[in-house]
Amino acid sequence: MNNMNYIRVGEKFKFKCTRCTLCCGTGPNVSITVFDVIRMSKYLDVNPIQFLKIFTNVIIADLIPVIALKGDIAGRCEFLGFDSNGKTFCKIYKYRPLKCRLYPVKLISPKSNHVYLDTDCPGLYAEDAEFIDFPVDIYKRNTYEVEWQYKKLYEKIFNEGKEPLNALLELIEELYEEAKNKNPSWLEI
């Protein structure tokens, strides 16, 4: 990772989004969690399995399913919009994936006390960039959700012997039922 700087989790850094589309317009490369799937599908009023089919690619990597947002024909995020002045915006901003909320912060490891800053992001060098607080709550939540997802998938695939895609679909169905019946705190951000 050549264009990355390290900072400590919790350390302030200078940043102001320039709406340049580097993060949203050069994909598709955003992996999302099953929690993101449920939140976005709820916002779009689409069944989560339909959401998976319409808006994502599921890649099976060494028996572990990874969910990635699809791109449009130009390779941009499906949810990247342009207003009448050509300015970019996120069509699902309030329910965008946690990974998107963290950018330009990129995780190293759930156990690391450091993260990367993507130095290709012009928002780190914007003239009017100010020091901002590190998004600790979002970082912790994302770390928890990623760890939880992969632990559950590991159990279903390696301990219970389920086929990877079926394990993923089952996990999404379980979370969807929880979201419908219990209105868990993770559903809202």
PDB file of C-alpha atoms in Angstrom:
ATOM      1  CA  MET A   1       0.000   0.000   0.000  1.00  0.00           C
ATOM      2  CA  ASN A   2       2.161   2.805  -1.313  1.00  0.00           C
ATOM      3  CA  ASN A   3      -0.236   5.708  -0.920  1.00  0.00           C
ATOM      4  CA  MET A   4      -1.112   5.228   2.709  1.00  0.00           C
ATOM      5  CA  ASN A   5      -0.111   6.990   5.918  1.00  0.00           C
ATOM      6  CA  TYR A   6      -0.556   5.437   9.319  1.00  0.00           C
ATOM      7  CA  ILE A   7      -2.314   7.177  12.183  1.00  0.00           C
ATOM      8  CA  ARG A   8      -3.403   5.953  15.588  1.00  0.00           C
ATOM      9  CA  VAL A   9      -7.027   5.034  16.142  1.00  0.00           C
ATOM     10  CA  GLY A  10      -8.533   8.129  17.746  1.00  0.00           C
ATOM     11  CA  GLU A  11      -5.959  10.565  16.326  1.00  0.00           C
ATOM     12  CA  LYS A  12      -7.308  13.730  14.702  1.00  0.00           C
ATOM     13  CA  PHE A  13      -6.474  14.342  11.054  1.00  0.00           C
ATOM     14  CA  LYS A  14      -7.074  17.083   8.483  1.00  0.00           C
ATOM     15  CA  PHE A  15      -9.850  16.310   6.033  1.00  0.00           C
ATOM     16  CA  LYS A  16     -12.677  17.865   4.075  1.00  0.00           C
ATOM     17  CA  CYS A  17     -14.539  15.904   1.422  1.00  0.00           C
ATOM     18  CA  THR A  18     -14.065  17.550  -1.975  1.00  0.00           C
ATOM     19  CA  ARG A  19     -16.728  15.389  -3.652  1.00  0.00           C
ATOM     20  CA  CYS A  20     -14.135  14.326  -6.210  1.00  0.00           C
ATOM     21  CA  THR A  21     -15.535  10.766  -6.659  1.00  0.00           C
ATOM     22  CA  LEU A  22     -12.181   9.064  -6.033  1.00  0.00           C
ATOM     23  CA  CYS A  23     -13.765   6.861  -3.384  1.00  0.00           C
ATOM     24  CA  CYS A  24     -17.113   6.371  -5.150  1.00  0.00           C
ATOM     25  CA  GLY A  25     -16.166   6.689  -8.783  1.00  0.00           C
ATOM     26  CA  THR A  26     -13.255   4.297  -9.139  1.00  0.00           C
ATOM     27  CA  GLY A  27     -14.862   1.054  -8.070  1.00  0.00           C
ATOM     28  CA  PRO A  28     -16.570  -1.164  -7.713  1.00  0.00           C
ATOM     29  CA  ASN A  29     -14.346  -1.968  -4.813  1.00  0.00           C
ATOM     30  CA  VAL A  30     -16.368  -1.524  -1.637  1.00  0.00           C
ATOM     31  CA  SER A  31     -16.917  -4.657   0.342  1.00  0.00           C
ATOM     32  CA  ILE A  32     -19.909  -4.442   2.650  1.00  0.00           C
ATOM     33  CA  THR A  33     -21.221  -6.425   5.589  1.00  0.00           C
ATOM     34  CA  VAL A  34     -24.466  -8.297   6.028  1.00  0.00           C
ATOM     35  CA  PHE A  35     -25.478  -5.482   8.397  1.00  0.00           C
ATOM     36  CA  ASP A  36     -24.920  -2.946   5.597  1.00  0.00           C
ATOM     37  CA  VAL A  37     -27.078  -5.121   3.313  1.00  0.00           C
ATOM     38  CA  ILE A  38     -29.960  -5.067   5.803  1.00  0.00           C
ATOM     39  CA  ARG A  39     -29.708  -1.312   6.466  1.00  0.00           C
ATOM     40  CA  MET A  40     -29.503  -0.367   2.775  1.00  0.00           C
ATOM     41  CA  SER A  41     -32.247  -2.771   1.719  1.00  0.00           C
ATOM     42  CA  LYS A  42     -34.520  -1.385   4.451  1.00  0.00           C
ATOM     43  CA  TYR A  43     -33.885   2.164   3.245  1.00  0.00           C
ATOM     44  CA  LEU A  44     -34.561   1.178  -0.378  1.00  0.00           C
ATOM     45  CA  ASP A  45     -37.599  -0.901   0.654  1.00  0.00           C
ATOM     46  CA  VAL A  46     -36.200  -3.998  -1.058  1.00  0.00           C
ATOM     47  CA  ASN A  47     -35.920  -7.509   0.329  1.00  0.00           C
ATOM     48  CA  PRO A  48     -32.258  -8.047   1.349  1.00  0.00           C
ATOM     49  CA  ILE A  49     -31.869 -11.065  -0.933  1.00  0.00           C
ATOM     50  CA  GLN A  50     -33.169  -8.969  -3.851  1.00  0.00           C
ATOM     51  CA  PHE A  51     -30.782  -6.196  -2.812  1.00  0.00           C
ATOM     52  CA  LEU A  52     -27.938  -8.707  -2.937  1.00  0.00           C
ATOM     53  CA  LYS A  53     -28.914  -9.763  -6.471  1.00  0.00           C
ATOM     54  CA  ILE A  54     -29.444  -6.244  -7.815  1.00  0.00           C
ATOM     55  CA  PHE A  55     -26.699  -4.197  -6.172  1.00  0.00           C
ATOM     56  CA  THR A  56     -23.858  -6.551  -5.240  1.00  0.00           C
ATOM     57  CA  ASN A  57     -21.442  -9.159  -6.440  1.00  0.00           C
ATOM     58  CA  VAL A  58     -20.735 -12.022  -4.084  1.00  0.00           C
ATOM     59  CA  ILE A  59     -17.228 -13.361  -4.454  1.00  0.00           C
ATOM     60  CA  ILE A  60     -16.348 -16.696  -2.878  1.00  0.00           C
ATOM     61  CA  ALA A  61     -12.700 -16.362  -1.793  1.00  0.00           C
ATOM     62  CA  ASP A  62     -11.246 -19.539  -0.249  1.00  0.00           C
ATOM     63  CA  LEU A  63     -14.752 -20.654   0.765  1.00  0.00           C
ATOM     64  CA  ILE A  64     -15.595 -17.321   2.408  1.00  0.00           C
ATOM     65  CA  PRO A  65     -18.227 -15.142   0.690  1.00  0.00           C
ATOM     66  CA  VAL A  66     -17.347 -11.463   0.323  1.00  0.00           C
ATOM     67  CA  ILE A  67     -20.077  -8.986  -0.626  1.00  0.00           C
ATOM     68  CA  ALA A  68     -19.016  -6.087  -2.875  1.00  0.00           C
ATOM     69  CA  LEU A  69     -21.146  -3.296  -4.274  1.00  0.00           C
ATOM     70  CA  LYS A  70     -21.606  -3.413  -8.038  1.00  0.00           C
ATOM     71  CA  GLY A  71     -20.547  -0.530 -10.203  1.00  0.00           C
ATOM     72  CA  ASP A  72     -22.412   1.126 -13.030  1.00  0.00           C
ATOM     73  CA  ILE A  73     -21.230   0.863 -16.637  1.00  0.00           C
ATOM     74  CA  ALA A  74     -18.495   3.453 -15.920  1.00  0.00           C
ATOM     75  CA  GLY A  75     -17.324   1.578 -12.825  1.00  0.00           C
ATOM     76  CA  ARG A  76     -18.799   4.070 -10.363  1.00  0.00           C
ATOM     77  CA  CYS A  77     -20.820   3.104  -7.322  1.00  0.00           C
ATOM     78  CA  GLU A  78     -24.471   2.474  -8.221  1.00  0.00           C
ATOM     79  CA  PHE A  79     -25.435   4.968  -5.511  1.00  0.00           C
ATOM     80  CA  LEU A  80     -23.270   7.847  -6.755  1.00  0.00           C
ATOM     81  CA  GLY A  81     -25.496  10.641  -8.010  1.00  0.00           C
ATOM     82  CA  PHE A  82     -24.892  13.970  -9.722  1.00  0.00           C
ATOM     83  CA  ASP A  83     -26.989  17.068  -9.068  1.00  0.00           C
ATOM     84  CA  SER A  84     -27.970  19.597 -11.753  1.00  0.00           C
ATOM     85  CA  ASN A  85     -24.647  21.414 -11.245  1.00  0.00           C
ATOM     86  CA  GLY A  86     -22.638  18.227 -11.708  1.00  0.00           C
ATOM     87  CA  LYS A  87     -21.807  17.969  -8.007  1.00  0.00           C
ATOM     88  CA  THR A  88     -21.704  14.459  -6.643  1.00  0.00           C
ATOM     89  CA  PHE A  89     -23.825  13.072  -3.840  1.00  0.00           C
ATOM     90  CA  CYS A  90     -24.648   9.712  -2.333  1.00  0.00           C
ATOM     91  CA  LYS A  91     -28.181   8.545  -3.095  1.00  0.00           C
ATOM     92  CA  ILE A  92     -28.256   6.529   0.137  1.00  0.00           C
ATOM     93  CA  TYR A  93     -26.121   8.872   2.256  1.00  0.00           C
ATOM     94  CA  LYS A  94     -27.874   8.251   5.574  1.00  0.00           C
ATOM     95  CA  TYR A  95     -27.629   4.467   5.055  1.00  0.00           C
ATOM     96  CA  ARG A  96     -24.304   4.232   3.236  1.00  0.00           C
ATOM     97  CA  PRO A  97     -21.976   1.412   4.292  1.00  0.00           C
ATOM     98  CA  LEU A  98     -19.805   1.890   7.346  1.00  0.00           C
ATOM     99  CA  LYS A  99     -16.702   1.495   5.181  1.00  0.00           C
ATOM    100  CA  CYS A 100     -17.841   4.526   3.161  1.00  0.00           C
ATOM    101  CA  ARG A 101     -18.399   6.513   6.357  1.00  0.00           C
ATOM    102  CA  LEU A 102     -14.823   5.831   7.404  1.00  0.00           C
ATOM    103  CA  TYR A 103     -13.113   6.885   4.172  1.00  0.00           C
ATOM    104  CA  PRO A 104     -10.285   8.057   3.824  1.00  0.00           C
ATOM    105  CA  VAL A 105      -9.608   5.859   6.856  1.00  0.00           C
ATOM    106  CA  LYS A 106      -8.829   2.258   5.895  1.00  0.00           C
ATOM    107  CA  LEU A 107      -8.582  -0.538   8.410  1.00  0.00           C
ATOM    108  CA  ILE A 108      -5.388  -2.522   8.892  1.00  0.00           C
ATOM    109  CA  SER A 109      -6.614  -5.211  11.284  1.00  0.00           C
ATOM    110  CA  PRO A 110      -9.393  -5.435  13.873  1.00  0.00           C
ATOM    111  CA  LYS A 111      -6.748  -5.765  16.584  1.00  0.00           C
ATOM    112  CA  SER A 112      -4.485  -2.941  15.392  1.00  0.00           C
ATOM    113  CA  ASN A 113      -4.388   0.402  17.152  1.00  0.00           C
ATOM    114  CA  HIS A 114      -3.398   2.039  13.852  1.00  0.00           C
ATOM    115  CA  VAL A 115      -5.232   2.629  10.572  1.00  0.00           C
ATOM    116  CA  TYR A 116      -4.242   3.824   7.118  1.00  0.00           C
ATOM    117  CA  LEU A 117      -5.191   7.157   5.608  1.00  0.00           C
ATOM    118  CA  ASP A 118      -5.544   6.951   1.829  1.00  0.00           C
ATOM    119  CA  THR A 119      -3.184   9.712   0.709  1.00  0.00           C
ATOM    120  CA  ASP A 120      -4.662   9.612  -2.812  1.00  0.00           C
ATOM    121  CA  CYS A 121      -7.744  11.295  -1.336  1.00  0.00           C
ATOM    122  CA  PRO A 122      -7.570  15.023  -2.189  1.00  0.00           C
ATOM    123  CA  GLY A 123      -9.711  15.813   0.857  1.00  0.00           C
ATOM    124  CA  LEU A 124      -6.665  15.220   3.040  1.00  0.00           C
ATOM    125  CA  TYR A 125      -4.931  18.130   1.298  1.00  0.00           C
ATOM    126  CA  ALA A 126      -7.848  20.453   0.614  1.00  0.00           C
ATOM    127  CA  GLU A 127      -6.996  24.094   1.352  1.00  0.00           C
ATOM    128  CA  ASP A 128      -9.956  24.414   3.675  1.00  0.00           C
ATOM    129  CA  ALA A 129      -9.404  21.037   5.362  1.00  0.00           C
ATOM    130  CA  GLU A 130      -9.612  21.202   9.147  1.00  0.00           C
ATOM    131  CA  PHE A 131      -8.635  18.784  11.850  1.00  0.00           C
ATOM    132  CA  ILE A 132     -11.519  16.415  12.461  1.00  0.00           C
ATOM    133  CA  ASP A 133     -12.119  13.891  15.201  1.00  0.00           C
ATOM    134  CA  PHE A 134     -11.366  10.325  14.306  1.00  0.00           C
ATOM    135  CA  PRO A 135     -14.717   8.490  13.831  1.00  0.00           C
ATOM    136  CA  VAL A 136     -14.102   6.127  16.768  1.00  0.00           C
ATOM    137  CA  ASP A 137     -17.719   4.947  17.115  1.00  0.00           C
ATOM    138  CA  ILE A 138     -18.018   4.094  13.422  1.00  0.00           C
ATOM    139  CA  TYR A 139     -14.592   2.432  13.466  1.00  0.00           C
ATOM    140  CA  LYS A 140     -15.567   0.261  16.448  1.00  0.00           C
ATOM    141  CA  ARG A 141     -18.930  -0.595  14.949  1.00  0.00           C
ATOM    142  CA  ASN A 142     -17.431  -1.521  11.590  1.00  0.00           C
ATOM    143  CA  THR A 143     -14.753  -3.635  13.252  1.00  0.00           C
ATOM    144  CA  TYR A 144     -17.393  -5.419  15.332  1.00  0.00           C
ATOM    145  CA  GLU A 145     -19.664  -6.062  12.333  1.00  0.00           C
ATOM    146  CA  VAL A 146     -16.840  -7.378  10.138  1.00  0.00           C
ATOM    147  CA  GLU A 147     -15.538  -9.670  12.887  1.00  0.00           C
ATOM    148  CA  TRP A 148     -19.049 -10.897  13.739  1.00  0.00           C
ATOM    149  CA  GLN A 149     -19.879 -11.600  10.095  1.00  0.00           C
ATOM    150  CA  TYR A 150     -16.746 -13.618   9.393  1.00  0.00           C
ATOM    151  CA  LYS A 151     -16.997 -15.570  12.655  1.00  0.00           C
ATOM    152  CA  LYS A 152     -20.598 -16.518  11.828  1.00  0.00           C
ATOM    153  CA  LEU A 153     -19.730 -17.430   8.251  1.00  0.00           C
ATOM    154  CA  TYR A 154     -16.789 -19.518   9.454  1.00  0.00           C
ATOM    155  CA  GLU A 155     -19.089 -21.405  11.860  1.00  0.00           C
ATOM    156  CA  LYS A 156     -21.702 -22.062   9.186  1.00  0.00           C
ATOM    157  CA  ILE A 157     -19.206 -23.112   6.500  1.00  0.00           C
ATOM    158  CA  PHE A 158     -16.447 -24.929   8.363  1.00  0.00           C
ATOM    159  CA  ASN A 159     -18.254 -26.189  11.474  1.00  0.00           C
ATOM    160  CA  GLU A 160     -21.733 -26.863  10.088  1.00  0.00           C
ATOM    161  CA  GLY A 161     -20.622 -27.789   6.549  1.00  0.00           C
ATOM    162  CA  LYS A 162     -22.824 -25.312   4.674  1.00  0.00           C
ATOM    163  CA  GLU A 163     -22.041 -24.226   1.131  1.00  0.00           C
ATOM    164  CA  PRO A 164     -20.591 -20.656   1.270  1.00  0.00           C
ATOM    165  CA  LEU A 165     -23.351 -18.855  -0.634  1.00  0.00           C
ATOM    166  CA  ASN A 166     -26.065 -20.675   1.329  1.00  0.00           C
ATOM    167  CA  ALA A 167     -24.305 -19.751   4.577  1.00  0.00           C
ATOM    168  CA  LEU A 168     -24.313 -16.091   3.539  1.00  0.00           C
ATOM    169  CA  LEU A 169     -27.980 -16.142   2.512  1.00  0.00           C
ATOM    170  CA  GLU A 170     -28.916 -17.854   5.770  1.00  0.00           C
ATOM    171  CA  LEU A 171     -27.022 -15.248   7.785  1.00  0.00           C
ATOM    172  CA  ILE A 172     -28.763 -12.426   5.926  1.00  0.00           C
ATOM    173  CA  GLU A 173     -32.170 -14.046   6.491  1.00  0.00           C
ATOM    174  CA  GLU A 174     -31.426 -14.384  10.227  1.00  0.00           C
ATOM    175  CA  LEU A 175     -30.463 -10.713  10.518  1.00  0.00           C
ATOM    176  CA  TYR A 176     -33.452  -9.674   8.413  1.00  0.00           C
ATOM    177  CA  GLU A 177     -35.794 -11.518  10.783  1.00  0.00           C
ATOM    178  CA  GLU A 178     -34.105  -9.855  13.753  1.00  0.00           C
ATOM    179  CA  ALA A 179     -34.483  -6.455  12.087  1.00  0.00           C
ATOM    180  CA  LYS A 180     -38.192  -7.049  11.377  1.00  0.00           C
ATOM    181  CA  ASN A 181     -39.079  -8.423  14.790  1.00  0.00           C
ATOM    182  CA  LYS A 182     -36.810  -6.688  17.283  1.00  0.00           C
ATOM    183  CA  ASN A 183     -35.742  -3.350  15.741  1.00  0.00           C
ATOM    184  CA  PRO A 184     -32.144  -3.788  16.960  1.00  0.00           C
ATOM    185  CA  SER A 185     -29.872  -0.798  17.614  1.00  0.00           C
ATOM    186  CA  TRP A 186     -27.534  -1.784  14.758  1.00  0.00           C
ATOM    187  CA  LEU A 187     -30.322  -1.095  12.262  1.00  0.00           C
ATOM    188  CA  GLU A 188     -29.991   2.674  12.665  1.00  0.00           C
ATOM    189  CA  ILE A 189     -26.757   4.598  12.409  1.00  0.00           C
TER     190      ILE A 189
END
